[in-house]
Amino acid sequence: MARPGWRFESTELLSAPLVAGGLVHVAGEDGHVHTLDAGSGRPRWRARRGEPKPNPYYPPLPPVLAGDTLAVTASLGGSGWADAVLGLATADGAQRWTYPLVGTTVTGLAADDKDVVVTDRDGLTCLDPADGRVRWTVPPPQTTGPWEAVFDQPAVDGDHVYAIARIRTQNSPTDGGYLIMAFDRSTGTEVWSGRVEGGGGATLTVGGDLVCVGDGQGRFIVLRRDTGDTAWLVRAGPKLGLPIRSGLLPFAAPGGAAAFAGQQVDRPVLTEQEIHVPSRNGDVHLLDRDTGEVRRVWRIGVPALSIAVSDELLHVGGIHGLLVAFHRDRREVSWWRRLPVGRIDALTVADDLLHVGGERHLAAVDPATGAGAWRRFSARVRRSSYPSGSAGRELTNADLPWA
């Protein structure tokens, strides 16, 4: 078993980490992509990905993996914005190919062993991961009047490529809703699409035969992957009484969008029979995968930005570095820590470690205790349940590490 207890820190914001094949890949605003050993945190290699990003609030898009090729966004035009995609060898970071964009910026990346998918303001493009050759490109859907559609949140699975097409006005943030779209993987031909009114920052996740979409109006929509038919929908309603410190200032979400405490539903974790869904209203819902029935709700009292599951625990990351581990079969808290990071944007369980990504920090800790990365940091660890008779009560400031 790997021994937990490493961390990696940067002077600039880091993307959410990609953990695969015993390696951790992370893109930094300093213009580099870093690859570390997942078990020890020792650096394997570092590669240049262009100019440093000028915006201090939004982290870069995370790298994606296509076989032994790592695809990362790059800034080659001197602006610091992501105007290209690079294909790097996972073994040593050697550059294999470059896909430059003209007059636009990357809004999303996805990949598997067969394809790399890139979205930008001008369309959706499928690339060959071996050489970066364009296989096909589709423009955003047509809109009328002052509206425009912009692709992001791409995903690829099975026979289809998926994406969200946000509909908005060109000169204001007015929200016209979004389209959930599926395209034939070989040709780029549209297979199905469905429009949702309103919703803000929708996220898209594909798993098995389901396409899952969470949005800014508290909706978690589950579609059938092959047809686009709605299987079921649940809502995460707004919550009163969240700690004031959770809602005054914006924070960057894992996908790169600014957000406040509210109803935004973020990326779920899917298992064979269940779906765990985080919301910035402070709840994590456990849903039946087939019916959407709510089986359990865990409450942490601050926006839940990221989740991961291990054998017996549900790990939830929030703002102010709050990391809570719940027992998966009940509401009881196993342990919590307040880590010295501003927020916890990403959690991944791999190789017997819980990998934590937050702002300028990347770490691996023991999933069973949360210990290991900050040995000299006096974070409190507590094993306890909610007070007797109030198992459904939300955690409050009195329960949390900053009390």
Coordinates of C-alpha atoms in Angstrom, one line a residue:
M1 CA 0.0 0.0 0.0
A2 CA 1.3 3.5 -0.9
R3 CA 2.3 5.6 2.0
P4 CA 0.3 8.9 2.0
G5 CA 1.9 12.2 2.8
W6 CA 3.0 14.4 0.0
R7 CA 2.1 17.7 -1.4
F8 CA 2.9 19.9 -4.4
E9 CA 2.6 23.7 -4.2
S10 CA 2.8 26.4 -6.9
T11 CA 2.9 30.2 -6.8
E12 CA 0.1 30.1 -9.5
L13 CA -3.3 28.5 -9.7
L14 CA -3.4 24.9 -10.7
S15 CA -6.0 23.0 -12.7
A16 CA -7.8 20.0 -11.3
P17 CA -5.4 17.0 -11.4
L18 CA -5.7 14.1 -13.7
V19 CA -4.7 10.9 -11.9
A20 CA -4.0 7.9 -14.2
G21 CA -1.5 5.1 -14.6
G22 CA 0.4 5.9 -11.4
L23 CA 0.9 9.5 -12.5
V24 CA -0.7 12.9 -11.6
H25 CA -0.8 15.5 -14.3
V26 CA -1.7 19.1 -13.6
A27 CA -1.6 22.3 -15.6
G28 CA -0.5 25.5 -14.0
E29 CA -1.1 29.2 -14.7
D30 CA 2.7 29.6 -14.8
G31 CA 2.6 28.2 -18.4
H32 CA 3.7 24.7 -17.5
V33 CA 2.2 21.2 -17.2
H34 CA 3.6 19.2 -14.3
T35 CA 3.6 15.4 -14.0
L36 CA 4.3 13.8 -10.6
D37 CA 4.5 10.2 -9.2
A38 CA 1.1 9.5 -7.8
G39 CA 2.4 7.5 -4.8
S40 CA 5.3 9.8 -3.7
G41 CA 4.6 13.2 -5.3
R42 CA 8.1 13.2 -6.8
P43 CA 8.3 15.2 -10.1
R44 CA 8.6 13.1 -13.2
W45 CA 8.8 15.9 -15.8
R46 CA 7.7 19.4 -16.6
A47 CA 6.7 20.8 -20.0
R48 CA 6.1 24.3 -21.3
R49 CA 2.6 25.0 -22.4
G50 CA 2.9 28.6 -23.4
E51 CA 2.7 32.0 -21.8
P52 CA 1.5 32.4 -18.2
K53 CA -2.2 33.1 -17.9
P54 CA -3.0 36.8 -17.1
N55 CA -6.3 36.1 -15.2
P56 CA -5.7 35.4 -11.5
Y57 CA -9.2 34.0 -10.8
Y58 CA -9.7 31.0 -13.1
P59 CA -7.5 27.9 -13.1
P60 CA -6.5 26.3 -16.5
L61 CA -8.6 23.5 -17.9
P62 CA -7.3 20.1 -16.6
P63 CA -5.3 17.8 -18.9
V64 CA -7.0 14.9 -20.6
L65 CA -5.6 11.5 -21.5
A66 CA -5.8 9.7 -24.8
G67 CA -3.8 6.4 -24.6
D68 CA -0.2 7.5 -24.0
T69 CA -0.9 11.1 -25.2
L70 CA -1.6 13.9 -22.8
A71 CA -3.7 16.7 -24.3
V72 CA -3.3 20.1 -22.6
T73 CA -4.3 23.7 -23.4
A74 CA -1.6 26.1 -24.4
S75 CA -1.0 29.8 -25.0
L76 CA 1.0 30.3 -28.1
G77 CA -0.2 33.7 -29.2
G78 CA 1.4 35.7 -26.4
S79 CA -1.9 36.6 -24.7
G80 CA -1.8 34.0 -22.0
W81 CA -5.2 32.7 -23.0
A82 CA -5.7 29.1 -24.2
D83 CA -5.4 29.4 -28.0
A84 CA -4.0 26.0 -28.8
V85 CA -4.0 22.3 -27.7
L86 CA -0.8 20.3 -27.3
G87 CA -0.3 16.6 -27.5
L88 CA 2.5 15.4 -25.1
A89 CA 4.0 12.0 -24.4
T90 CA 3.0 10.9 -20.9
A91 CA 6.4 9.2 -20.4
D92 CA 8.5 12.4 -20.7
G93 CA 6.4 15.3 -21.8
A94 CA 7.9 15.4 -25.3
Q95 CA 5.6 17.3 -27.7
R96 CA 4.0 15.2 -30.4
W97 CA 1.7 17.7 -32.1
T98 CA 0.1 21.1 -31.9
Y99 CA -3.5 22.1 -32.8
P100 CA -3.7 25.9 -33.0
L101 CA -6.9 27.9 -32.9
V102 CA -7.4 31.1 -34.9
G103 CA -9.2 34.1 -33.3
T104 CA -10.8 32.0 -30.5
T105 CA -10.0 30.2 -27.2
V106 CA -10.4 26.7 -25.9
T107 CA -13.5 26.3 -23.7
G108 CA -13.3 22.5 -23.1
L109 CA -11.3 19.3 -23.5
A110 CA -12.2 15.7 -23.4
A111 CA -10.5 12.5 -24.5
D112 CA -10.4 8.7 -24.5
D113 CA -8.1 6.2 -26.2
K114 CA -9.6 7.0 -29.6
D115 CA -10.2 10.7 -29.8
V116 CA -9.4 14.1 -28.4
V117 CA -12.3 16.5 -28.4
V118 CA -11.9 20.3 -28.3
T119 CA -14.6 23.0 -27.9
D120 CA -14.1 26.7 -28.6
R121 CA -16.2 29.7 -29.4
D122 CA -16.3 28.6 -33.1
G123 CA -17.3 25.0 -32.7
L124 CA -16.5 21.4 -31.7
T125 CA -13.5 19.5 -33.2
C126 CA -12.5 15.9 -33.0
L127 CA -8.7 15.2 -33.2
D128 CA -6.6 12.1 -33.8
P129 CA -4.6 11.7 -30.6
A130 CA -1.6 10.2 -32.4
D131 CA -0.9 13.3 -34.6
G132 CA -3.5 16.0 -33.8
R133 CA -5.0 15.7 -37.2
V134 CA -8.6 17.1 -37.5
R135 CA -11.1 14.3 -38.1
W136 CA -14.2 16.6 -38.2
T137 CA -15.5 19.9 -37.0
V138 CA -19.0 21.1 -36.4
P139 CA -20.1 24.8 -35.8
P140 CA -22.3 25.9 -32.9
P141 CA -26.0 25.5 -33.5
Q142 CA -27.8 28.4 -35.3
T143 CA -29.6 30.9 -33.1
T144 CA -31.9 33.9 -33.9
G145 CA -31.8 37.5 -32.9
P146 CA -29.1 38.6 -30.5
W147 CA -28.4 35.1 -29.2
E148 CA -25.2 33.1 -29.8
A149 CA -24.4 29.5 -29.0
V150 CA -21.0 28.5 -27.5
F151 CA -19.9 24.9 -27.0
D152 CA -18.2 23.7 -23.8
Q153 CA -18.2 20.7 -21.4
P154 CA -17.4 18.1 -24.0
A155 CA -17.4 14.4 -23.3
V156 CA -16.8 11.2 -25.3
D157 CA -18.1 7.7 -24.7
G158 CA -19.2 4.8 -26.8
D159 CA -20.4 5.9 -30.3
H160 CA -21.0 9.5 -29.4
V161 CA -19.4 12.8 -28.6
Y162 CA -21.4 15.1 -26.3
A163 CA -21.3 18.8 -25.4
I164 CA -23.2 21.6 -23.9
A165 CA -24.1 24.6 -26.1
R166 CA -24.7 27.6 -24.0
I167 CA -27.1 30.2 -25.5
R168 CA -26.5 33.8 -24.5
T169 CA -26.4 37.3 -25.9
Q170 CA -23.1 38.5 -27.4
N171 CA -22.6 41.6 -25.3
S172 CA -24.2 40.6 -21.9
P173 CA -24.4 37.6 -19.6
T174 CA -28.1 37.2 -20.2
D175 CA -28.9 33.5 -19.9
G176 CA -30.9 31.9 -22.7
G177 CA -30.5 28.3 -21.4
Y178 CA -28.5 25.6 -23.0
L179 CA -28.6 22.7 -25.4
I180 CA -27.4 19.2 -24.5
M181 CA -26.1 17.7 -27.8
A182 CA -24.8 14.3 -29.0
F183 CA -22.9 13.8 -32.2
D184 CA -21.9 10.7 -34.2
R185 CA -18.3 9.9 -33.2
S186 CA -17.2 9.0 -36.7
T187 CA -18.7 11.8 -38.7
G188 CA -19.8 14.6 -36.3
T189 CA -23.4 14.3 -37.5
E190 CA -25.9 15.4 -34.9
V191 CA -27.7 12.4 -33.3
W192 CA -29.9 14.2 -30.8
S193 CA -30.3 17.4 -28.8
G194 CA -32.5 18.9 -26.2
R195 CA -32.9 22.4 -24.9
V196 CA -33.1 23.5 -21.3
E197 CA -34.3 27.0 -20.3
G198 CA -32.1 28.9 -17.9
G199 CA -29.6 27.1 -15.8
G200 CA -26.3 29.0 -15.8
G201 CA -23.2 27.0 -15.6
A202 CA -24.3 23.5 -16.7
T203 CA -21.8 20.6 -16.2
L204 CA -22.0 17.3 -18.3
T205 CA -20.8 13.9 -17.2
V206 CA -21.2 10.6 -19.1
G207 CA -21.2 7.2 -17.4
G208 CA -22.4 3.9 -18.7
D209 CA -25.8 4.4 -20.5
L210 CA -26.5 7.8 -18.9
V211 CA -25.7 11.4 -19.6
C212 CA -25.9 13.5 -16.5
V213 CA -26.2 17.3 -16.5
G214 CA -26.2 19.6 -13.4
D215 CA -27.0 23.3 -13.7
G216 CA -27.2 26.6 -11.8
Q217 CA -30.9 26.3 -11.1
G218 CA -30.4 23.2 -8.9
R219 CA -31.5 20.7 -11.6
F220 CA -29.8 17.3 -12.0
I221 CA -31.0 15.9 -15.3
V222 CA -30.3 12.3 -16.4
L223 CA -30.7 11.4 -20.1
R224 CA -30.5 8.1 -22.0
R225 CA -27.2 8.1 -23.8
D226 CA -28.4 6.7 -27.1
T227 CA -31.6 8.6 -27.5
G228 CA -31.4 11.8 -25.4
D229 CA -34.7 10.9 -23.7
T230 CA -35.0 12.2 -20.1
A231 CA -34.8 9.3 -17.7
W232 CA -35.5 11.4 -14.6
L233 CA -34.8 14.8 -13.0
V234 CA -34.2 15.9 -9.4
R235 CA -33.8 19.4 -7.9
A236 CA -31.4 20.6 -5.2
G237 CA -33.2 23.6 -3.8
P238 CA -31.7 26.8 -2.3
K239 CA -30.7 26.8 1.3
L240 CA -30.9 29.5 3.9
G241 CA -28.4 29.7 6.7
L242 CA -25.2 28.8 4.9
P243 CA -22.3 30.4 6.8
I244 CA -21.9 34.0 5.7
R245 CA -18.3 33.3 4.8
S246 CA -19.4 30.9 2.0
G247 CA -21.4 33.5 0.0
L248 CA -19.7 36.9 0.1
L249 CA -17.0 36.4 -2.5
P250 CA -16.8 34.4 -5.7
F251 CA -14.6 31.4 -6.0
A252 CA -13.5 29.4 -9.1
A253 CA -15.2 26.1 -9.8
P254 CA -13.5 23.0 -11.1
G255 CA -14.7 23.8 -14.6
G256 CA -13.2 27.3 -14.5
A257 CA -16.4 29.3 -14.0
A258 CA -16.9 31.8 -11.1
A259 CA -19.7 30.9 -8.8
F260 CA -21.3 31.8 -5.4
A261 CA -22.9 29.7 -2.8
G262 CA -26.2 28.7 -4.3
Q263 CA -28.0 25.9 -6.2
Q264 CA -25.3 25.0 -8.8
V265 CA -25.1 21.2 -9.2
D266 CA -21.6 20.0 -10.0
R267 CA -20.1 16.8 -11.4
P268 CA -21.4 13.6 -9.9
V269 CA -19.7 10.3 -9.1
L270 CA -21.5 7.3 -10.7
T271 CA -21.3 3.8 -9.3
E272 CA -23.0 0.6 -10.6
Q273 CA -26.3 1.3 -8.7
E274 CA -26.0 4.8 -7.3
I275 CA -25.1 8.4 -8.2
H276 CA -23.6 10.9 -5.7
V277 CA -24.4 14.5 -6.6
P278 CA -22.8 17.6 -5.0
S279 CA -24.5 21.0 -4.8
R280 CA -23.3 24.4 -3.7
N281 CA -26.3 24.6 -1.4
G282 CA -24.2 22.4 0.9
D283 CA -25.8 19.0 0.2
V284 CA -24.6 15.8 -1.4
H285 CA -27.4 13.6 -2.6
L286 CA -27.3 9.9 -3.0
L287 CA -29.6 8.9 -5.8
D288 CA -30.8 5.6 -7.2
R289 CA -29.2 5.3 -10.6
D290 CA -32.4 3.8 -12.3
T291 CA -35.1 5.9 -10.8
G292 CA -33.5 9.1 -9.3
E293 CA -35.0 8.3 -5.9
V294 CA -33.2 10.1 -3.1
R295 CA -31.7 7.5 -0.8
R296 CA -29.6 9.8 1.5
V297 CA -28.5 13.4 1.9
W298 CA -25.3 14.5 3.5
R299 CA -25.0 18.2 4.6
I300 CA -21.7 20.0 5.2
G301 CA -23.0 23.6 5.7
V302 CA -20.8 25.2 2.9
P303 CA -20.9 24.8 -0.9
A304 CA -19.8 21.2 -1.9
L305 CA -17.4 21.7 -4.8
S306 CA -16.0 18.2 -5.2
I307 CA -16.6 14.6 -4.2
A308 CA -15.0 11.2 -4.3
V309 CA -15.9 7.8 -2.9
S310 CA -13.6 5.1 -1.4
D311 CA -14.7 1.7 -0.1
E312 CA -16.6 2.9 2.9
L313 CA -16.4 6.7 2.8
L314 CA -17.8 9.6 0.9
H315 CA -15.2 12.5 0.7
V316 CA -16.6 16.0 0.2
G317 CA -14.4 19.1 -0.5
G318 CA -15.7 22.6 0.0
I319 CA -14.5 26.2 0.4
H320 CA -12.1 27.3 3.1
G321 CA -10.2 24.0 2.7
L322 CA -13.0 22.0 4.3
L323 CA -12.6 18.3 3.7
V324 CA -15.2 16.0 5.3
A325 CA -15.4 12.2 5.1
F326 CA -18.9 10.6 5.7
H327 CA -19.7 7.0 6.1
R328 CA -21.4 5.9 2.9
D329 CA -24.1 3.9 4.6
R330 CA -25.2 6.5 7.0
R331 CA -25.0 10.3 7.8
E332 CA -22.3 9.8 10.4
V333 CA -19.1 11.9 10.0
S334 CA -15.9 9.7 10.1
W335 CA -13.4 12.7 10.1
W336 CA -12.9 16.2 8.9
R337 CA -10.0 18.5 8.3
R338 CA -9.6 22.1 7.4
L339 CA -6.6 22.1 5.0
P340 CA -4.5 25.2 4.3
V341 CA -6.0 25.8 0.9
G342 CA -8.6 28.3 -0.2
R343 CA -11.0 25.7 -1.6
I344 CA -11.0 22.0 -2.7
D345 CA -11.8 21.9 -6.4
A346 CA -11.1 18.3 -7.1
L347 CA -10.9 14.9 -5.3
T348 CA -9.8 11.6 -6.7
V349 CA -9.3 8.2 -5.1
A350 CA -6.6 6.2 -6.8
D351 CA -3.9 3.7 -5.7
D352 CA -5.1 3.8 -2.0
L353 CA -4.7 7.6 -1.8
L354 CA -7.1 10.5 -1.8
H355 CA -5.7 13.1 -4.2
V356 CA -6.8 16.6 -3.3
G357 CA -6.6 19.6 -5.7
G358 CA -7.2 23.2 -4.5
E359 CA -6.1 26.5 -5.9
R360 CA -2.3 26.4 -5.7
H361 CA -2.0 23.0 -3.9
L362 CA -2.0 19.4 -4.9
A363 CA -1.7 16.6 -2.3
A364 CA -2.2 13.0 -1.5
V365 CA -3.7 12.0 1.9
D366 CA -4.9 8.9 3.6
P367 CA -8.6 8.3 2.7
A368 CA -9.3 6.7 6.1
T369 CA -8.0 9.6 8.2
G370 CA -7.2 12.6 6.0
A371 CA -3.7 12.6 7.4
G372 CA -0.3 12.7 5.7
A373 CA 0.2 15.7 3.5
W374 CA 0.4 18.5 6.1
R375 CA 2.2 16.8 9.0
R376 CA 3.1 20.1 10.7
F377 CA -0.3 21.7 10.1
S378 CA -2.4 21.5 13.3
A379 CA -5.6 20.6 11.5
R380 CA -8.1 19.0 13.9
V381 CA -9.5 15.6 13.1
R382 CA -12.7 14.5 14.7
R383 CA -14.6 11.2 14.6
S384 CA -18.1 11.8 15.6
S385 CA -21.7 11.6 14.5
Y386 CA -24.3 14.3 14.4
P387 CA -25.9 15.1 17.8
S388 CA -28.3 12.5 19.0
G389 CA -31.8 13.0 17.6
S390 CA -30.7 15.3 14.8
A391 CA -29.2 13.1 12.1
G392 CA -30.6 15.3 9.4
R393 CA -29.3 18.6 10.8
E394 CA -26.8 20.6 8.7
L395 CA -23.4 21.2 10.0
T396 CA -23.0 24.7 11.3
N397 CA -20.1 27.0 12.1
A398 CA -20.0 25.5 15.6
D399 CA -19.3 22.1 14.0
L400 CA -16.7 23.2 11.5
P401 CA -12.9 23.8 11.8
W402 CA -13.0 27.6 11.9
A403 CA -15.3 27.6 15.0

